[in-house]
């Protein structure tokens, strides 16, 4: 079900009311840190592919751990979202490219960004392919027992 949260939550609610018992799966477009609060039991069993980061991951890379600790130091009452980790990752990509290019010239930055290979980040290693698409792990979450749980990730080959 690749759609945004307002539409997806309406479909999940209607499906639950109709007595459907199949598993609903979606993408990061359904990311909502309050999914359990907003949908309650309707969200139970929901599976989602998302960015491979959660502040509640059982095992974190050093980069994810550093990002989470820094975030919590600055915002102790607000857990970081996968989107926040991705935004920080974008910053890291640009910083890396600027350092390697030795310049902020757009052409030099474009070339340096295109050369990113296995750059460590909170969302896993990032590589840009020939089309400049980011090749990176994909996270999987599941709602179980009234909580969103980070299930694991798929690493692209």
JSON list of C-alpha atoms in Angstrom, two decimals:
[
{"chain": "A", "resi": 1, "resn": "UNK", "atom": "CA", "xyz": [0.00, 0.00, 0.00]},
{"chain": "A", "resi": 2, "resn": "UNK", "atom": "CA", "xyz": [2.31, 2.79, -1.20]},
{"chain": "A", "resi": 3, "resn": "UNK", "atom": "CA", "xyz": [0.54, 5.92, 0.01]},
{"chain": "A", "resi": 4, "resn": "UNK", "atom": "CA", "xyz": [0.81, 8.71, 2.54]},
{"chain": "A", "resi": 5, "resn": "UNK", "atom": "CA", "xyz": [-0.35, 8.35, 6.13]},
{"chain": "A", "resi": 6, "resn": "UNK", "atom": "CA", "xyz": [-3.75, 10.10, 5.93]},
{"chain": "A", "resi": 7, "resn": "UNK", "atom": "CA", "xyz": [-4.97, 7.90, 3.06]},
{"chain": "A", "resi": 8, "resn": "UNK", "atom": "CA", "xyz": [-3.20, 4.78, 4.32]},
{"chain": "A", "resi": 9, "resn": "UNK", "atom": "CA", "xyz": [-4.60, 5.12, 7.84]},
{"chain": "A", "resi": 10, "resn": "UNK", "atom": "CA", "xyz": [-8.12, 5.48, 6.41]},
{"chain": "A", "resi": 11, "resn": "UNK", "atom": "CA", "xyz": [-7.67, 2.27, 4.42]},
{"chain": "A", "resi": 12, "resn": "UNK", "atom": "CA", "xyz": [-6.26, 0.47, 7.46]},
{"chain": "A", "resi": 13, "resn": "UNK", "atom": "CA", "xyz": [-9.19, 1.66, 9.60]},
{"chain": "A", "resi": 14, "resn": "UNK", "atom": "CA", "xyz": [-11.76, 0.57, 7.00]},
{"chain": "A", "resi": 15, "resn": "UNK", "atom": "CA", "xyz": [-10.05, -2.79, 6.52]},
{"chain": "A", "resi": 16, "resn": "UNK", "atom": "CA", "xyz": [-10.02, -3.39, 10.28]},
{"chain": "A", "resi": 17, "resn": "UNK", "atom": "CA", "xyz": [-13.71, -2.40, 10.60]},
{"chain": "A", "resi": 18, "resn": "UNK", "atom": "CA", "xyz": [-14.57, -4.86, 7.80]},
{"chain": "A", "resi": 19, "resn": "UNK", "atom": "CA", "xyz": [-12.89, -7.65, 9.76]},
{"chain": "A", "resi": 20, "resn": "UNK", "atom": "CA", "xyz": [-10.03, -8.18, 7.37]},
{"chain": "A", "resi": 21, "resn": "UNK", "atom": "CA", "xyz": [-7.14, -10.04, 8.97]},
{"chain": "A", "resi": 22, "resn": "UNK", "atom": "CA", "xyz": [-4.45, -9.75, 6.31]},
{"chain": "A", "resi": 23, "resn": "UNK", "atom": "CA", "xyz": [-1.18, -7.94, 6.92]},
{"chain": "A", "resi": 24, "resn": "UNK", "atom": "CA", "xyz": [-0.91, -4.46, 5.45]},
{"chain": "A", "resi": 25, "resn": "UNK", "atom": "CA", "xyz": [2.51, -3.34, 4.29]},
{"chain": "A", "resi": 26, "resn": "UNK", "atom": "CA", "xyz": [3.62, 0.07, 3.09]},
{"chain": "A", "resi": 27, "resn": "UNK", "atom": "CA", "xyz": [6.67, 2.23, 2.50]},
{"chain": "A", "resi": 28, "resn": "UNK", "atom": "CA", "xyz": [8.33, 5.17, 4.24]},
{"chain": "A", "resi": 29, "resn": "UNK", "atom": "CA", "xyz": [5.51, 7.38, 2.94]},
{"chain": "A", "resi": 30, "resn": "UNK", "atom": "CA", "xyz": [3.48, 6.00, 5.87]},
{"chain": "A", "resi": 31, "resn": "UNK", "atom": "CA", "xyz": [6.14, 6.99, 8.43]},
{"chain": "A", "resi": 32, "resn": "UNK", "atom": "CA", "xyz": [4.38, 8.46, 11.42]},
{"chain": "A", "resi": 33, "resn": "UNK", "atom": "CA", "xyz": [5.92, 8.25, 14.90]},
{"chain": "A", "resi": 34, "resn": "UNK", "atom": "CA", "xyz": [2.41, 8.40, 16.38]},
{"chain": "A", "resi": 35, "resn": "UNK", "atom": "CA", "xyz": [0.92, 5.55, 14.32]},
{"chain": "A", "resi": 36, "resn": "UNK", "atom": "CA", "xyz": [0.07, 3.47, 17.40]},
{"chain": "A", "resi": 37, "resn": "UNK", "atom": "CA", "xyz": [-1.30, 6.47, 19.28]},
{"chain": "A", "resi": 38, "resn": "UNK", "atom": "CA", "xyz": [-3.46, 7.48, 16.31]},
{"chain": "A", "resi": 39, "resn": "UNK", "atom": "CA", "xyz": [-4.60, 4.04, 15.13]},
{"chain": "A", "resi": 40, "resn": "UNK", "atom": "CA", "xyz": [-4.38, 1.83, 18.23]},
{"chain": "A", "resi": 41, "resn": "UNK", "atom": "CA", "xyz": [-5.18, -1.83, 17.49]},
{"chain": "A", "resi": 42, "resn": "UNK", "atom": "CA", "xyz": [-5.80, -0.98, 13.83]},
{"chain": "A", "resi": 43, "resn": "UNK", "atom": "CA", "xyz": [-2.02, -0.63, 13.43]},
{"chain": "A", "resi": 44, "resn": "UNK", "atom": "CA", "xyz": [-1.23, -4.04, 14.95]},
{"chain": "A", "resi": 45, "resn": "UNK", "atom": "CA", "xyz": [0.73, -6.18, 12.49]},
{"chain": "A", "resi": 46, "resn": "UNK", "atom": "CA", "xyz": [1.45, -3.31, 10.10]},
{"chain": "A", "resi": 47, "resn": "UNK", "atom": "CA", "xyz": [4.79, -3.76, 8.30]},
{"chain": "A", "resi": 48, "resn": "UNK", "atom": "CA", "xyz": [6.69, -0.93, 6.67]},
{"chain": "A", "resi": 49, "resn": "UNK", "atom": "CA", "xyz": [9.85, -0.50, 4.66]},
{"chain": "A", "resi": 50, "resn": "UNK", "atom": "CA", "xyz": [11.60, 2.64, 5.72]},
{"chain": "A", "resi": 51, "resn": "UNK", "atom": "CA", "xyz": [14.98, 4.21, 6.12]},
{"chain": "A", "resi": 52, "resn": "UNK", "atom": "CA", "xyz": [17.24, 1.83, 8.05]},
{"chain": "A", "resi": 53, "resn": "UNK", "atom": "CA", "xyz": [17.28, 3.86, 11.24]},
{"chain": "A", "resi": 54, "resn": "UNK", "atom": "CA", "xyz": [15.32, 3.92, 14.44]},
{"chain": "A", "resi": 55, "resn": "UNK", "atom": "CA", "xyz": [16.37, 5.42, 17.77]},
{"chain": "A", "resi": 56, "resn": "UNK", "atom": "CA", "xyz": [15.07, 2.15, 19.27]},
{"chain": "A", "resi": 57, "resn": "UNK", "atom": "CA", "xyz": [17.24, -0.22, 17.18]},
{"chain": "A", "resi": 58, "resn": "UNK", "atom": "CA", "xyz": [18.69, -3.02, 19.28]},
{"chain": "A", "resi": 59, "resn": "UNK", "atom": "CA", "xyz": [22.01, -2.84, 17.42]},
{"chain": "A", "resi": 60, "resn": "UNK", "atom": "CA", "xyz": [23.27, 0.43, 15.96]},
{"chain": "A", "resi": 61, "resn": "UNK", "atom": "CA", "xyz": [26.25, 1.28, 13.84]},
{"chain": "A", "resi": 62, "resn": "UNK", "atom": "CA", "xyz": [28.70, 3.69, 15.46]},
{"chain": "A", "resi": 63, "resn": "UNK", "atom": "CA", "xyz": [27.35, 6.44, 13.15]},
{"chain": "A", "resi": 64, "resn": "UNK", "atom": "CA", "xyz": [23.72, 5.79, 14.16]},
{"chain": "A", "resi": 65, "resn": "UNK", "atom": "CA", "xyz": [24.68, 5.66, 17.82]},
{"chain": "A", "resi": 66, "resn": "UNK", "atom": "CA", "xyz": [26.60, 8.95, 17.61]},
{"chain": "A", "resi": 67, "resn": "UNK", "atom": "CA", "xyz": [23.74, 10.65, 15.76]},
{"chain": "A", "resi": 68, "resn": "UNK", "atom": "CA", "xyz": [21.18, 9.37, 18.30]},
{"chain": "A", "resi": 69, "resn": "UNK", "atom": "CA", "xyz": [23.26, 10.40, 21.30]},
{"chain": "A", "resi": 70, "resn": "UNK", "atom": "CA", "xyz": [23.94, 13.87, 19.87]},
{"chain": "A", "resi": 71, "resn": "UNK", "atom": "CA", "xyz": [20.24, 14.32, 19.05]},
{"chain": "A", "resi": 72, "resn": "UNK", "atom": "CA", "xyz": [19.08, 13.21, 22.52]},
{"chain": "A", "resi": 73, "resn": "UNK", "atom": "CA", "xyz": [21.57, 15.54, 24.17]},
{"chain": "A", "resi": 74, "resn": "UNK", "atom": "CA", "xyz": [20.06, 18.49, 22.27]},
{"chain": "A", "resi": 75, "resn": "UNK", "atom": "CA", "xyz": [16.41, 17.32, 22.26]},
{"chain": "A", "resi": 76, "resn": "UNK", "atom": "CA", "xyz": [15.94, 14.98, 25.27]},
{"chain": "A", "resi": 77, "resn": "UNK", "atom": "CA", "xyz": [12.14, 14.88, 24.95]},
{"chain": "A", "resi": 78, "resn": "UNK", "atom": "CA", "xyz": [11.97, 14.20, 21.21]},
{"chain": "A", "resi": 79, "resn": "UNK", "atom": "CA", "xyz": [13.23, 10.97, 19.64]},
{"chain": "A", "resi": 80, "resn": "UNK", "atom": "CA", "xyz": [14.88, 11.42, 16.24]},
{"chain": "A", "resi": 81, "resn": "UNK", "atom": "CA", "xyz": [12.92, 10.16, 13.25]},
{"chain": "A", "resi": 82, "resn": "UNK", "atom": "CA", "xyz": [14.27, 8.22, 10.26]},
{"chain": "A", "resi": 83, "resn": "UNK", "atom": "CA", "xyz": [13.78, 11.46, 8.29]},
{"chain": "A", "resi": 84, "resn": "UNK", "atom": "CA", "xyz": [16.02, 13.34, 10.73]},
{"chain": "A", "resi": 85, "resn": "UNK", "atom": "CA", "xyz": [18.71, 10.69, 10.31]},
{"chain": "A", "resi": 86, "resn": "UNK", "atom": "CA", "xyz": [18.34, 10.91, 6.54]},
{"chain": "A", "resi": 87, "resn": "UNK", "atom": "CA", "xyz": [18.63, 14.71, 6.64]},
{"chain": "A", "resi": 88, "resn": "UNK", "atom": "CA", "xyz": [21.82, 14.39, 8.65]},
{"chain": "A", "resi": 89, "resn": "UNK", "atom": "CA", "xyz": [23.07, 11.80, 6.17]},
{"chain": "A", "resi": 90, "resn": "UNK", "atom": "CA", "xyz": [22.49, 14.29, 3.34]},
{"chain": "A", "resi": 91, "resn": "UNK", "atom": "CA", "xyz": [24.56, 16.82, 5.26]},
{"chain": "A", "resi": 92, "resn": "UNK", "atom": "CA", "xyz": [27.33, 14.22, 5.69]},
{"chain": "A", "resi": 93, "resn": "UNK", "atom": "CA", "xyz": [27.28, 13.48, 1.95]},
{"chain": "A", "resi": 94, "resn": "UNK", "atom": "CA", "xyz": [27.64, 17.16, 1.08]},
{"chain": "A", "resi": 95, "resn": "UNK", "atom": "CA", "xyz": [30.38, 17.68, 3.68]},
{"chain": "A", "resi": 96, "resn": "UNK", "atom": "CA", "xyz": [32.28, 14.67, 2.36]},
{"chain": "A", "resi": 97, "resn": "UNK", "atom": "CA", "xyz": [31.95, 15.92, -1.24]},
{"chain": "A", "resi": 98, "resn": "UNK", "atom": "CA", "xyz": [33.09, 19.44, -0.31]},
{"chain": "A", "resi": 99, "resn": "UNK", "atom": "CA", "xyz": [36.13, 18.10, 1.53]},
{"chain": "A", "resi": 100, "resn": "UNK", "atom": "CA", "xyz": [37.14, 15.84, -1.36]},
{"chain": "A", "resi": 101, "resn": "UNK", "atom": "CA", "xyz": [36.41, 18.51, -4.00]},
{"chain": "A", "resi": 102, "resn": "UNK", "atom": "CA", "xyz": [38.28, 21.14, -2.00]},
{"chain": "A", "resi": 103, "resn": "UNK", "atom": "CA", "xyz": [35.69, 23.59, -3.26]},
{"chain": "A", "resi": 104, "resn": "UNK", "atom": "CA", "xyz": [32.05, 24.64, -3.15]},
{"chain": "A", "resi": 105, "resn": "UNK", "atom": "CA", "xyz": [32.01, 24.99, -6.95]},
{"chain": "A", "resi": 106, "resn": "UNK", "atom": "CA", "xyz": [28.80, 23.29, -8.23]},
{"chain": "A", "resi": 107, "resn": "UNK", "atom": "CA", "xyz": [30.60, 21.30, -10.93]},
{"chain": "A", "resi": 108, "resn": "UNK", "atom": "CA", "xyz": [33.28, 20.10, -8.50]},
{"chain": "A", "resi": 109, "resn": "UNK", "atom": "CA", "xyz": [30.62, 19.18, -5.92]},
{"chain": "A", "resi": 110, "resn": "UNK", "atom": "CA", "xyz": [28.55, 17.32, -8.51]},
{"chain": "A", "resi": 111, "resn": "UNK", "atom": "CA", "xyz": [31.59, 15.28, -9.51]},
{"chain": "A", "resi": 112, "resn": "UNK", "atom": "CA", "xyz": [32.56, 14.57, -5.89]},
{"chain": "A", "resi": 113, "resn": "UNK", "atom": "CA", "xyz": [29.00, 13.55, -4.95]},
{"chain": "A", "resi": 114, "resn": "UNK", "atom": "CA", "xyz": [28.94, 11.13, -7.90]},
{"chain": "A", "resi": 115, "resn": "UNK", "atom": "CA", "xyz": [32.03, 9.42, -6.49]},
{"chain": "A", "resi": 116, "resn": "UNK", "atom": "CA", "xyz": [30.53, 8.59, -3.07]},
{"chain": "A", "resi": 117, "resn": "UNK", "atom": "CA", "xyz": [31.16, 4.93, -2.29]},
{"chain": "A", "resi": 118, "resn": "UNK", "atom": "CA", "xyz": [30.31, 3.26, 1.04]},
{"chain": "A", "resi": 119, "resn": "UNK", "atom": "CA", "xyz": [30.16, 6.52, 2.98]},
{"chain": "A", "resi": 120, "resn": "UNK", "atom": "CA", "xyz": [29.36, 5.65, 6.62]},
{"chain": "A", "resi": 121, "resn": "UNK", "atom": "CA", "xyz": [26.15, 7.29, 7.88]},
{"chain": "A", "resi": 122, "resn": "UNK", "atom": "CA", "xyz": [23.42, 6.82, 10.50]},
{"chain": "A", "resi": 123, "resn": "UNK", "atom": "CA", "xyz": [21.28, 5.04, 7.86]},
{"chain": "A", "resi": 124, "resn": "UNK", "atom": "CA", "xyz": [24.07, 2.72, 6.75]},
{"chain": "A", "resi": 125, "resn": "UNK", "atom": "CA", "xyz": [26.73, 2.93, 4.08]},
{"chain": "A", "resi": 126, "resn": "UNK", "atom": "CA", "xyz": [25.76, 5.13, 1.11]},
{"chain": "A", "resi": 127, "resn": "UNK", "atom": "CA", "xyz": [26.97, 4.61, -2.46]},
{"chain": "A", "resi": 128, "resn": "UNK", "atom": "CA", "xyz": [25.78, 6.63, -5.43]},
{"chain": "A", "resi": 129, "resn": "UNK", "atom": "CA", "xyz": [25.33, 4.61, -8.62]},
{"chain": "A", "resi": 130, "resn": "UNK", "atom": "CA", "xyz": [25.85, 5.78, -12.20]},
{"chain": "A", "resi": 131, "resn": "UNK", "atom": "CA", "xyz": [22.38, 7.40, -12.19]},
{"chain": "A", "resi": 132, "resn": "UNK", "atom": "CA", "xyz": [23.22, 9.17, -8.90]},
{"chain": "A", "resi": 133, "resn": "UNK", "atom": "CA", "xyz": [20.65, 7.07, -7.01]},
{"chain": "A", "resi": 134, "resn": "UNK", "atom": "CA", "xyz": [21.62, 6.24, -3.43]},
{"chain": "A", "resi": 135, "resn": "UNK", "atom": "CA", "xyz": [22.27, 2.57, -2.88]},
{"chain": "A", "resi": 136, "resn": "UNK", "atom": "CA", "xyz": [21.70, 1.95, 0.81]},
{"chain": "A", "resi": 137, "resn": "UNK", "atom": "CA", "xyz": [20.08, -0.52, 3.20]},
{"chain": "A", "resi": 138, "resn": "UNK", "atom": "CA", "xyz": [16.29, -0.64, 3.56]},
{"chain": "A", "resi": 139, "resn": "UNK", "atom": "CA", "xyz": [14.83, -0.81, 7.07]},
{"chain": "A", "resi": 140, "resn": "UNK", "atom": "CA", "xyz": [11.78, -2.84, 8.05]},
{"chain": "A", "resi": 141, "resn": "UNK", "atom": "CA", "xyz": [9.50, -2.01, 10.97]},
{"chain": "A", "resi": 142, "resn": "UNK", "atom": "CA", "xyz": [6.50, -3.85, 12.37]},
{"chain": "A", "resi": 143, "resn": "UNK", "atom": "CA", "xyz": [3.81, -2.88, 14.86]},
{"chain": "A", "resi": 144, "resn": "UNK", "atom": "CA", "xyz": [3.65, -5.60, 17.53]},
{"chain": "A", "resi": 145, "resn": "UNK", "atom": "CA", "xyz": [2.25, -5.45, 21.02]},
{"chain": "A", "resi": 146, "resn": "UNK", "atom": "CA", "xyz": [1.17, -1.85, 20.58]},
{"chain": "A", "resi": 147, "resn": "UNK", "atom": "CA", "xyz": [4.64, -0.58, 19.65]},
{"chain": "A", "resi": 148, "resn": "UNK", "atom": "CA", "xyz": [6.63, 0.04, 16.49]},
{"chain": "A", "resi": 149, "resn": "UNK", "atom": "CA", "xyz": [9.59, -2.30, 16.47]},
{"chain": "A", "resi": 150, "resn": "UNK", "atom": "CA", "xyz": [12.60, -2.12, 14.20]},
{"chain": "A", "resi": 151, "resn": "UNK", "atom": "CA", "xyz": [12.62, -5.57, 12.62]},
{"chain": "A", "resi": 152, "resn": "UNK", "atom": "CA", "xyz": [15.82, -5.39, 10.60]},
{"chain": "A", "resi": 153, "resn": "UNK", "atom": "CA", "xyz": [17.16, -4.33, 7.27]},
{"chain": "A", "resi": 154, "resn": "UNK", "atom": "CA", "xyz": [17.83, -5.55, 3.77]},
{"chain": "A", "resi": 155, "resn": "UNK", "atom": "CA", "xyz": [21.25, -4.78, 2.32]},
{"chain": "A", "resi": 156, "resn": "UNK", "atom": "CA", "xyz": [21.32, -4.27, -1.47]},
{"chain": "A", "resi": 157, "resn": "UNK", "atom": "CA", "xyz": [23.80, -6.33, -3.44]}
]
